[in-house]
Amino acid sequence: MSNKSPLLNIIFQSLNKISRYVLRDFGEIENLQVSPNSIDKFVSKTENKIYSSLLEDLTKSRPEWGIKINSYEESIENKYYWIVDKLNGHFNFSHALPYFAISIAVEFNNEILSTVILDPLRDEIFFAEKGKGAFQNDRRIRVSRRNSINSCVFSICKNNKTKNDIIANNIFETIYCIASKNSAVTREFGSSALNFAWLASGKIDCLFTHNLTKNQIACGELLIKEAGGYLTNLKYINAYKTSDDLLIGANPTLHKELLKKINNEL
């Protein structure tokens, strides 16, 4: 996709601007020998720098648009919104684990029109616009082509709320059993945004995540759809139109098989 839209160029420039000091701060985390409280303060400063920079650039480029940054703000009809997840994988970043991302999406009338996910450590940027396909840097990407869950890579993404959710834990136990019976491998990476990107690019075959906010989901659904995959809950409702549910992402064949197996077990 050599000719990127003006909207994508705005997002790319905003992300490139912050990438340098995110990398610098991550390098500092690796070398810090201080208390956990000091590290938490340091990471909060990093997030604040990301927030301030993106807020300035995005509002300057489209002053009439709204902006949602890790919030539950309700959308106003016929108004555009920037949706920003400023550091997805906060825990990983604070422990110098190299798996985190920054994402920006554009919403209009409760529909995502554009999405960009930046992995600053690997210098990879994943993006999609409605009806134009999904890309990693300048390469077109597609979801995995596996047609059976045998030997698949399952990506599991849970958060602290899940620990006390009996229904969710039962579902995840079912997923682990399905993986074991079919020689599939489960991995927990710690960033839902990068999980979405890796599913869209075929690095993982299936993903399962729970209890995400709409802001966290915003970066994923369009990217996966434009890469030929599905991201829904167990009732086949599109991810961005549901909340606090288990979400399943995969190519159409695996998605159908997994929904059937999980629903039959519950």
PDB file of C-alpha atoms in Angstrom, residues 40 72 89-92 94-95 156-169 172 188 190-192 209-213 216 244:
ATOM      1  CA  ASP A  40       5.622   2.587  38.511  1.00  0.00           C
ATOM      2  CA  TYR A  72     -15.670   4.862  28.601  1.00  0.00           C
ATOM      3  CA  GLY A  89       1.023  -4.131  27.731  1.00  0.00           C
ATOM      4  CA  HIS A  90       1.714  -1.797  30.658  1.00  0.00           C
ATOM      5  CA  PHE A  91       2.785  -4.684  32.935  1.00  0.00           C
ATOM      6  CA  ASN A  92       5.209  -6.012  30.321  1.00  0.00           C
ATOM      7  CA  SER A  94       7.213  -2.048  33.542  1.00  0.00           C
ATOM      8  CA  HIS A  95       9.059  -5.386  33.793  1.00  0.00           C
ATOM      9  CA  ILE A 156      -4.650 -16.368  25.688  1.00  0.00           C
ATOM     10  CA  CYS A 157      -5.085 -12.863  27.113  1.00  0.00           C
ATOM     11  CA  LYS A 158      -6.632 -12.526  30.584  1.00  0.00           C
ATOM     12  CA  ASN A 159      -6.614  -9.667  33.071  1.00  0.00           C
ATOM     13  CA  ASN A 160      -6.950  -9.345  36.841  1.00  0.00           C
ATOM     14  CA  LYS A 161     -10.757  -9.198  36.705  1.00  0.00           C
ATOM     15  CA  THR A 162     -10.831 -12.630  35.105  1.00  0.00           C
ATOM     16  CA  LYS A 163      -9.335 -14.247  38.223  1.00  0.00           C
ATOM     17  CA  ASN A 164     -12.596 -13.726  40.137  1.00  0.00           C
ATOM     18  CA  ASP A 165     -14.939 -14.471  37.245  1.00  0.00           C
ATOM     19  CA  ILE A 166     -16.133 -18.073  37.631  1.00  0.00           C
ATOM     20  CA  ILE A 167     -17.857 -18.205  34.233  1.00  0.00           C
ATOM     21  CA  ALA A 168     -14.805 -16.818  32.427  1.00  0.00           C
ATOM     22  CA  ASN A 169     -12.477 -19.228  34.217  1.00  0.00           C
ATOM     23  CA  PHE A 172     -10.736 -20.735  29.725  1.00  0.00           C
ATOM     24  CA  GLU A 188       0.052 -15.730  27.154  1.00  0.00           C
ATOM     25  CA  GLY A 190       0.410  -9.825  27.782  1.00  0.00           C
ATOM     26  CA  SER A 191      -0.713  -7.309  25.143  1.00  0.00           C
ATOM     27  CA  SER A 192      -4.133  -7.643  23.523  1.00  0.00           C
ATOM     28  CA  THR A 209      -9.338 -12.630  25.359  1.00  0.00           C
ATOM     29  CA  HIS A 210     -11.712 -11.445  28.055  1.00  0.00           C
ATOM     30  CA  ASN A 211     -12.954  -8.293  29.704  1.00  0.00           C
ATOM     31  CA  LEU A 212     -11.446  -5.726  27.354  1.00  0.00           C
ATOM     32  CA  THR A 213     -12.738  -2.165  27.147  1.00  0.00           C
ATOM     33  CA  GLN A 216      -8.815  -1.866  23.703  1.00  0.00           C
ATOM     34  CA  ASP A 244     -16.850  -7.688  28.947  1.00  0.00           C
TER      35      ASP A 244
END
